mmCIF file of C-alpha atoms and ligand atoms in Angstrom:
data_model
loop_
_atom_site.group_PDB
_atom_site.id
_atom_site.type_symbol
_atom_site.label_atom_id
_atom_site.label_comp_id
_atom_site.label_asym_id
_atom_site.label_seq_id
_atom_site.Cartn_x
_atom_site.Cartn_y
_atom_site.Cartn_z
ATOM 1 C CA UNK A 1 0.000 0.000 0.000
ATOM 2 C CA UNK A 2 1.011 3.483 -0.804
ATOM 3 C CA UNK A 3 0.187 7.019 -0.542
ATOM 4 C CA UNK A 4 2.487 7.672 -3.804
ATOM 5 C CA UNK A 5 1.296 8.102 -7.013
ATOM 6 C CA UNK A 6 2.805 5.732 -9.751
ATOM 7 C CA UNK A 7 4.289 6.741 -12.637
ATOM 8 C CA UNK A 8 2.533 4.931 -14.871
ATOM 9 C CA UNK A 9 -0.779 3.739 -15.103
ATOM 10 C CA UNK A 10 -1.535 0.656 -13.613
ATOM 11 C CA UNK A 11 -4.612 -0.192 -15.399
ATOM 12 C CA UNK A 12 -5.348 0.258 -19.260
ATOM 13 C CA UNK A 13 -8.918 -0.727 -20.829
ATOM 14 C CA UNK A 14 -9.314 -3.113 -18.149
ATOM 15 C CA UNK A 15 -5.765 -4.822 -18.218
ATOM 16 C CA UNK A 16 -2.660 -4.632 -15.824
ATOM 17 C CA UNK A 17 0.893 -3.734 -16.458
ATOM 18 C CA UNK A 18 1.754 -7.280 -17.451
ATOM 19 C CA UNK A 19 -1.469 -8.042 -19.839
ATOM 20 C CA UNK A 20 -3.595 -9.722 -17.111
ATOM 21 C CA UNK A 21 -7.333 -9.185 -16.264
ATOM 22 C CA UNK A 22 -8.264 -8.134 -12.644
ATOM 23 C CA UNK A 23 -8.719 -11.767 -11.663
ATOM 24 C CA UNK A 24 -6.066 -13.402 -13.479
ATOM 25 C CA UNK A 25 -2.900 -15.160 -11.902
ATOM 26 C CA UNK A 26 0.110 -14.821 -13.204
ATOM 27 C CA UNK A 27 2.197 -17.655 -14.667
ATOM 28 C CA UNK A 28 2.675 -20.217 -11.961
ATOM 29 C CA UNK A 29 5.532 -22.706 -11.565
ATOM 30 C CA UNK A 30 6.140 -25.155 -8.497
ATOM 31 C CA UNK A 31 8.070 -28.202 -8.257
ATOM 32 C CA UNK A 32 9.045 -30.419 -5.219
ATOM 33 C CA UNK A 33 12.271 -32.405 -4.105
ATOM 34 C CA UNK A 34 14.679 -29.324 -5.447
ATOM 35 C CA UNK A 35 17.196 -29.434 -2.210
ATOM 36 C CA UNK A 36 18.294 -33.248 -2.075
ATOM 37 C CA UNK A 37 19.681 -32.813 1.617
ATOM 38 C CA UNK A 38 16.149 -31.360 3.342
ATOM 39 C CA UNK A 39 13.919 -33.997 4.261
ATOM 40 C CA UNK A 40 11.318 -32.121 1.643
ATOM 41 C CA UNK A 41 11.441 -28.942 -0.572
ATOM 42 C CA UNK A 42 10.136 -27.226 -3.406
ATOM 43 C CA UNK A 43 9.978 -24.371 -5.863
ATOM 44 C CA UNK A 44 7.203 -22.205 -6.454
ATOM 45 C CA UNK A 45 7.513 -18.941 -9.100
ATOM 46 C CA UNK A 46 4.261 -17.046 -9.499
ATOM 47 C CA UNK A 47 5.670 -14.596 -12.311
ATOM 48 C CA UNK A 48 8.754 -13.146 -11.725
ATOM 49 C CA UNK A 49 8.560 -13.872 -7.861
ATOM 50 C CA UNK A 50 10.372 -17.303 -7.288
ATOM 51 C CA UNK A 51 11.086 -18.895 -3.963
ATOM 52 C CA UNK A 52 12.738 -21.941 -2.188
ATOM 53 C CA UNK A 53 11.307 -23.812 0.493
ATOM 54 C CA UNK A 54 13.105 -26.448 2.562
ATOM 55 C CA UNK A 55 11.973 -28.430 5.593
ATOM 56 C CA UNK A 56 14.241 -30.367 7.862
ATOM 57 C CA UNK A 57 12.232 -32.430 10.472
ATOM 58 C CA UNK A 58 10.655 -33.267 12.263
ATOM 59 C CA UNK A 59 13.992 -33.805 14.269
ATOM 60 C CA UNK A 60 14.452 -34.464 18.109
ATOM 61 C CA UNK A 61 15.190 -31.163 19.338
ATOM 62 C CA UNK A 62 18.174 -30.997 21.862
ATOM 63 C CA UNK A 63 17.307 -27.834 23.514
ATOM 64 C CA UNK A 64 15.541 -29.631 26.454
ATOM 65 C CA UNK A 65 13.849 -26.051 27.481
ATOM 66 C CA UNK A 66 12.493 -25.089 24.154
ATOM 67 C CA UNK A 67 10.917 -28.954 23.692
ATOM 68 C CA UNK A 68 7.142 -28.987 23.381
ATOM 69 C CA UNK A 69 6.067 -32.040 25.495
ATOM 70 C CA UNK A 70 2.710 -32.461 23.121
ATOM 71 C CA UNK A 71 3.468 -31.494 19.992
ATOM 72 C CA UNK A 72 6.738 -30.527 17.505
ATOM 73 C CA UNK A 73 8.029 -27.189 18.070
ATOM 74 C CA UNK A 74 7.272 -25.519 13.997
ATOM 75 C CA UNK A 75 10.214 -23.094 12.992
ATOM 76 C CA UNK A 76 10.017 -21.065 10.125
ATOM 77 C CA UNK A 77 12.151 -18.462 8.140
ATOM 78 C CA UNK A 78 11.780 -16.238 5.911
ATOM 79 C CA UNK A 79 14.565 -14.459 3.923
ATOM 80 C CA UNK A 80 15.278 -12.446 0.942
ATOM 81 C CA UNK A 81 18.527 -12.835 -0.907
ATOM 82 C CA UNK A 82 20.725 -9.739 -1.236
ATOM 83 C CA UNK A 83 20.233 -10.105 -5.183
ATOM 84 C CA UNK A 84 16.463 -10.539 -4.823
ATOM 85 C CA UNK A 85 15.738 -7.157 -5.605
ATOM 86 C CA UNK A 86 16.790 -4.457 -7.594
ATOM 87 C CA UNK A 87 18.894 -2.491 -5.543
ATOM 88 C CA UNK A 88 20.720 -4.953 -3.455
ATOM 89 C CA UNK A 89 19.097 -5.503 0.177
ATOM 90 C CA UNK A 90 21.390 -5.789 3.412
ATOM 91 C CA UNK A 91 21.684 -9.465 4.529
ATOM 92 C CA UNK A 92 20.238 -10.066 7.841
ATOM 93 C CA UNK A 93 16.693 -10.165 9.409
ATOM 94 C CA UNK A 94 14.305 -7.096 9.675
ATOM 95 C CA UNK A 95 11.722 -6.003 11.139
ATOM 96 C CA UNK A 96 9.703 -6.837 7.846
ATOM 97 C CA UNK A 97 11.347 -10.827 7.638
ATOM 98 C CA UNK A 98 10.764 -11.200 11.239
ATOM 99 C CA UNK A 99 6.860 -10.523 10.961
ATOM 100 C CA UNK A 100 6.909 -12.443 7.697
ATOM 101 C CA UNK A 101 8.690 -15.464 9.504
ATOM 102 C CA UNK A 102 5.684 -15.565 12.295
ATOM 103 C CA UNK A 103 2.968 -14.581 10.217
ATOM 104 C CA UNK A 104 3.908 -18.011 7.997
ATOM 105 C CA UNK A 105 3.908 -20.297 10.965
ATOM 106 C CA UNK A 106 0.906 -18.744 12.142
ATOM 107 C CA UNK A 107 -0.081 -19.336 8.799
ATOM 108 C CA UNK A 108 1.149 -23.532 8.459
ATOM 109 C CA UNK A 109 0.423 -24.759 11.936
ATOM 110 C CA UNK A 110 -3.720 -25.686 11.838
ATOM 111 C CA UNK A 111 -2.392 -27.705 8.638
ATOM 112 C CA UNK A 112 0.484 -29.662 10.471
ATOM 113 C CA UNK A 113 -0.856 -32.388 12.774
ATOM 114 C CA UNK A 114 2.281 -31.270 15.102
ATOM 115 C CA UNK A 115 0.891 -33.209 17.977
ATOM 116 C CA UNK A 116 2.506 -36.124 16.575
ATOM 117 C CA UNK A 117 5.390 -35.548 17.324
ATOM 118 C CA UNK A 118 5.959 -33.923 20.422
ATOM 119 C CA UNK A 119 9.574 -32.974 22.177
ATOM 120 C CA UNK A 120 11.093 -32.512 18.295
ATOM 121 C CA UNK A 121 11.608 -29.694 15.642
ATOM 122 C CA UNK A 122 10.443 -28.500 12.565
ATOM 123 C CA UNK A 123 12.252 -26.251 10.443
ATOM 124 C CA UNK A 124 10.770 -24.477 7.766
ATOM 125 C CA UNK A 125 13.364 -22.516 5.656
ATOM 126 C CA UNK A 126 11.937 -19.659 3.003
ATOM 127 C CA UNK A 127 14.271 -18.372 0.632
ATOM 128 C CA UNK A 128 13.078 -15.412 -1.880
ATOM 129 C CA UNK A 129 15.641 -15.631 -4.739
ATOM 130 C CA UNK A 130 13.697 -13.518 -6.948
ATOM 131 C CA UNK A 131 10.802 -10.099 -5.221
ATOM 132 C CA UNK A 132 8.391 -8.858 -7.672
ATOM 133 C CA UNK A 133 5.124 -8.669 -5.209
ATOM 134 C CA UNK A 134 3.405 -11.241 -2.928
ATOM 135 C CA UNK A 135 6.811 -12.708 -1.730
ATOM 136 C CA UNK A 136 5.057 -13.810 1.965
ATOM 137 C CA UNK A 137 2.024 -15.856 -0.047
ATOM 138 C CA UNK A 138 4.419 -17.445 -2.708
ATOM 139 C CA UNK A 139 6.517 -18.699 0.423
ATOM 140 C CA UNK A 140 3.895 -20.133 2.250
ATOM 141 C CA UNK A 141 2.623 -21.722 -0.926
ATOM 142 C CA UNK A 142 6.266 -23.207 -1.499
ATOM 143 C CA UNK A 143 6.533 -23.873 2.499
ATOM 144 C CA UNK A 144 3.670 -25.929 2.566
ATOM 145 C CA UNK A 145 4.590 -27.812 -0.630
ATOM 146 C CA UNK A 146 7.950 -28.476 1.330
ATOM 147 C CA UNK A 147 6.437 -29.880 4.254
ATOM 148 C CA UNK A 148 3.799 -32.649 2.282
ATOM 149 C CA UNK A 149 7.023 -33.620 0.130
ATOM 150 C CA UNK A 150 9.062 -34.233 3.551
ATOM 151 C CA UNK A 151 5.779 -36.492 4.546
ATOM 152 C CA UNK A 152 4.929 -34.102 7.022
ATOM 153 C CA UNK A 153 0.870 -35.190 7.756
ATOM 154 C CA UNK A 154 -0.890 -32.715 7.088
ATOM 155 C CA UNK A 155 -5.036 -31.406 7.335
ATOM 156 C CA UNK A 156 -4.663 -30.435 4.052
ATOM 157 C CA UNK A 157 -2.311 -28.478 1.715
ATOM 158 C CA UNK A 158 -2.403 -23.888 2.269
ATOM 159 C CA UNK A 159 -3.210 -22.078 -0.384
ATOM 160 C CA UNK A 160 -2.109 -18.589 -0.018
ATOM 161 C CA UNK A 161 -2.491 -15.799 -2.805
ATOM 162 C CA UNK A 162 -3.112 -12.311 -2.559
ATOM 163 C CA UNK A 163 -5.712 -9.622 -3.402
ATOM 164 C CA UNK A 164 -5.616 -5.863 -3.309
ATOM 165 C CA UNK A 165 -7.121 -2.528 -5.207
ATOM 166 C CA UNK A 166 -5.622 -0.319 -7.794
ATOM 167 C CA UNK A 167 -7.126 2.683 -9.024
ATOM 168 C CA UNK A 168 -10.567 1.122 -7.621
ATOM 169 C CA UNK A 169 -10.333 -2.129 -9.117
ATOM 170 C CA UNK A 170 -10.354 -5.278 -7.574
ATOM 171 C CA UNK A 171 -7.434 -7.588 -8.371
ATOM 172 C CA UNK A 172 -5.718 -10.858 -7.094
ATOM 173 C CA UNK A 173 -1.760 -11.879 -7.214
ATOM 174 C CA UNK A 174 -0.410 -8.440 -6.931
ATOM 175 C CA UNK A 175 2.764 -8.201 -8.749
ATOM 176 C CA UNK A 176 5.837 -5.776 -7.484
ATOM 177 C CA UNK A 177 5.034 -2.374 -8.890
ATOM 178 C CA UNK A 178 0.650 -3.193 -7.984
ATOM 179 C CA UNK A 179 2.512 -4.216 -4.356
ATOM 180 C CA UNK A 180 3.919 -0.412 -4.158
ATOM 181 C CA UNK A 181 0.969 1.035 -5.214
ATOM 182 C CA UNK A 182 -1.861 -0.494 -4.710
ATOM 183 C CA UNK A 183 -4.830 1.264 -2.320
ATOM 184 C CA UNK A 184 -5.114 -1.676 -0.436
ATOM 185 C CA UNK A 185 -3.931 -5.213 -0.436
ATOM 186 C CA UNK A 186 -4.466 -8.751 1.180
ATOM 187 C CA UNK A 187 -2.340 -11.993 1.879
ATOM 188 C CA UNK A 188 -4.719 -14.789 2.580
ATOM 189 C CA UNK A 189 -3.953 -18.193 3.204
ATOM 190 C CA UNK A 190 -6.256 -21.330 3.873
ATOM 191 C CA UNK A 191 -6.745 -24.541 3.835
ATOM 192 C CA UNK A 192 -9.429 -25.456 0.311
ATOM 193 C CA UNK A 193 -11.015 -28.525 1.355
ATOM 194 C CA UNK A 194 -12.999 -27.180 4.565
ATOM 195 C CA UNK A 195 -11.878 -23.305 3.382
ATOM 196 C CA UNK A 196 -10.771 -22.607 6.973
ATOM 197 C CA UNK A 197 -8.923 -19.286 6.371
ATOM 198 C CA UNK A 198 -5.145 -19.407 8.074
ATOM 199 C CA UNK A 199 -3.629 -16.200 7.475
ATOM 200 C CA UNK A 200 -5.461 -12.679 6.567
ATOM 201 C CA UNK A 201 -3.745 -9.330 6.868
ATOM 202 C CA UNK A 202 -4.909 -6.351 4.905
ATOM 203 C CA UNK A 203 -2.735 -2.990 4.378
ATOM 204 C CA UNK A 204 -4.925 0.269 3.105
ATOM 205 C CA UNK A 205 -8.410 0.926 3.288
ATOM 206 C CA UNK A 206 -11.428 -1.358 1.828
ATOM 207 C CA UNK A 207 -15.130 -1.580 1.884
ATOM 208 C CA UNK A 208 -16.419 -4.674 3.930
ATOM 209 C CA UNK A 209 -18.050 -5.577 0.544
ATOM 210 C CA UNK A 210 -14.762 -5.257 -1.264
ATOM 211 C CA UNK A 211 -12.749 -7.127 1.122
ATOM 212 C CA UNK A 212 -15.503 -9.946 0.987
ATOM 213 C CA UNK A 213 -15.516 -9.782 -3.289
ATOM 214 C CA UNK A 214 -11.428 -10.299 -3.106
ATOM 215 C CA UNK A 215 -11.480 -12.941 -0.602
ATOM 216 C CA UNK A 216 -13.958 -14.392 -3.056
ATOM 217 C CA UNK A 217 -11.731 -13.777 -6.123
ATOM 218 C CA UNK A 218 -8.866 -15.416 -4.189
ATOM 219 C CA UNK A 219 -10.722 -18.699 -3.082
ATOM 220 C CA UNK A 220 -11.874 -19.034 -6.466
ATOM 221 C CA UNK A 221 -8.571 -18.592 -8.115
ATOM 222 C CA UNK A 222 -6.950 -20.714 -5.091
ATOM 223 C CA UNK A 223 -8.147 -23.495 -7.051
ATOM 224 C CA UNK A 224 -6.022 -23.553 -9.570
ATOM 225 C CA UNK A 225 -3.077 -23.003 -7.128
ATOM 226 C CA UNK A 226 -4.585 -26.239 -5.350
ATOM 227 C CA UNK A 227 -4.532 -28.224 -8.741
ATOM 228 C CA UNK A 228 -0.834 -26.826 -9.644
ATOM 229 C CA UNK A 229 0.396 -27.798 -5.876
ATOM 230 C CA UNK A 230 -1.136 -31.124 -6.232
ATOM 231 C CA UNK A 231 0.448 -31.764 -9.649
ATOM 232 C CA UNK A 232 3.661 -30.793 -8.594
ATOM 233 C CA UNK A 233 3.713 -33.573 -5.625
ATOM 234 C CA UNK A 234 2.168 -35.959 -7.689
ATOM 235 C CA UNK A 235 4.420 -35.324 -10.464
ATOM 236 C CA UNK A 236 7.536 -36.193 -8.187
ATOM 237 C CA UNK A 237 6.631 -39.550 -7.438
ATOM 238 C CA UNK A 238 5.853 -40.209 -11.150
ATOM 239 C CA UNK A 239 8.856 -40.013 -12.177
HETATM 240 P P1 ADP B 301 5.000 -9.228 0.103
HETATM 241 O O1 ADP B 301 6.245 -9.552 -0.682
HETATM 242 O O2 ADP B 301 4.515 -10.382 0.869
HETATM 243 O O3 ADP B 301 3.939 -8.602 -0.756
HETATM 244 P P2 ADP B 301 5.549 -6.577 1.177
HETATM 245 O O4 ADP B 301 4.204 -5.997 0.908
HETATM 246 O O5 ADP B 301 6.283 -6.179 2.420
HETATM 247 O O6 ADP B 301 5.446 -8.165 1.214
HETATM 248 O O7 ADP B 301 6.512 -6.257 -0.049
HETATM 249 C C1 ADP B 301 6.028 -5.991 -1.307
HETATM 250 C C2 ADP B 301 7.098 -6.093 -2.352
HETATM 251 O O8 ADP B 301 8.044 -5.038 -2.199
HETATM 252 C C3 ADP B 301 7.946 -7.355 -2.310
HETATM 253 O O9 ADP B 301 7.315 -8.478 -2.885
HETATM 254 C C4 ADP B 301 9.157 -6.938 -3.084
HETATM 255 O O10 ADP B 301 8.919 -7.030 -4.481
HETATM 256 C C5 ADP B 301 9.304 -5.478 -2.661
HETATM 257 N N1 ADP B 301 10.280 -5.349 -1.555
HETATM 258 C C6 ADP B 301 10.164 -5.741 -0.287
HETATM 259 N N2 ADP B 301 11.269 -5.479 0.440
HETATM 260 C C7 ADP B 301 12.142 -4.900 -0.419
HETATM 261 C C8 ADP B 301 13.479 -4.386 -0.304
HETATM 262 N N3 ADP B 301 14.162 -4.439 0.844
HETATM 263 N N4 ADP B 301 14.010 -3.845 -1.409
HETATM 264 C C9 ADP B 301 13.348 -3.782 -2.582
HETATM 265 N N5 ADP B 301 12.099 -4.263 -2.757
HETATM 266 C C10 ADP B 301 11.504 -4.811 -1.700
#
């Protein structure tokens, strides 16, 4: 969200910067079993945004005072490589990676069934190689597809996309210049079989009827994310 004005304009007879409609993703590409030494890991791109996810665990944990005596402990981190972004960002945590590292457990746990495995560790690992918008939702998407590959059991798989507004139009999967400019925007996350929503922040101001249309927009696009995830874990053992 910003109070700048963009340069350019963001919409054109009803298409985006990149050629897409208000409710269209952008080209998405995941694959599991990338990082040979984690116990499970995968690759998602949505556009120009591309991600790693690895997951080591569950493992006994050897800290005796951070053990969890009925469930696993669930670690996650998110980072963004120096050469992730234009201008090159300081290594190092933030402010902004450490809120994105809790809001993505907060995000994964319902989904893990953690309880099996109390007194040990999971470590989620989230590694943006590549920022152009919706970093956080293309993690968790890759996160989750981590954790099912390291046969992790799981409720069900997250979905997470996002949805925002730009010059008072409703899109979904903002890309990086929509990110910076955008009225408002939301990261959702949930699970699609019983649509039990994991993660929603919003940033910028909305109607209660437009944040209701997006999440719609998202849960209906979510789909194909679901189908794409699915594919991508099926395709593994295929081989
Ligand atoms: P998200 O990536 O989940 O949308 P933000 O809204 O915080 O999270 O960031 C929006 C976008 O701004 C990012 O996807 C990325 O393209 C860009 N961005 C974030 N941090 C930096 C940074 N340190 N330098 C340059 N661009 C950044």
């Amino acid at each position: 969200m910003s109070l700048k004005k963009p340069e350019e304009k963001l919409l054109v007879d009803g298409k985006r910067i990149d050629g897409r409609k208000p409710n269209e993703l952008r080209k998405i590409e995941m694959e599991v079993g990338v990082i040979p030494n984690a116990n499970g890991s995968a690759k998602v791109a949505f556009g120009n945004t591309i991600v790693v996810a690895a997951v080591y665990g569950p493992r006994t944990l050897h800290s005796k005072h951070l053990q969890l005596y009925d469930r696993a402990l669930l670690l996650c981190r998110y980072n963004m490589a120096p050469f992730s972004v234009e201008e090159r960002k300081s290594p190092g945590p933030s402010r902004r990676s450490i809120e994105i590292s809790k809001v993505t457990r907060l995000a994964l746990e319902p989904a893990i069934f953690l309880e099996e495995y109390p007194q040990t560790v999971i470590d989620v690992y989230i590694e943006v190689i590549q920022a152009d918008g919706s970093t956080r939702v293309t993690g968790i998407n890759a996160a989750s597809l981590a954790l099912a590959d390291a046969g992790v059991p799981m409720r069900d798989l997250i979905v997470a996309l996002s949805g925002g507004k730009i010059e008072d139009t409703l899109i979904i999967d903002l890309c990086g210049k929509e990110d910076n400019y955008s009225e408002a925007d939301i990261p959702l996350a949930f699970m699609p079989r019983n649509k039990e929503i994991t993660l929603l922040q919003m940033d910028g101001r909305l109607e209660p009827k437009e944040v209701k249309k997006i999440l719609k927009m998202i849960v209906k696009a979510g789909e194909k994310i679901y189908e794409e995830q699915k594919k991508a874990l099926r395709g593994k053992y295929e081989e």
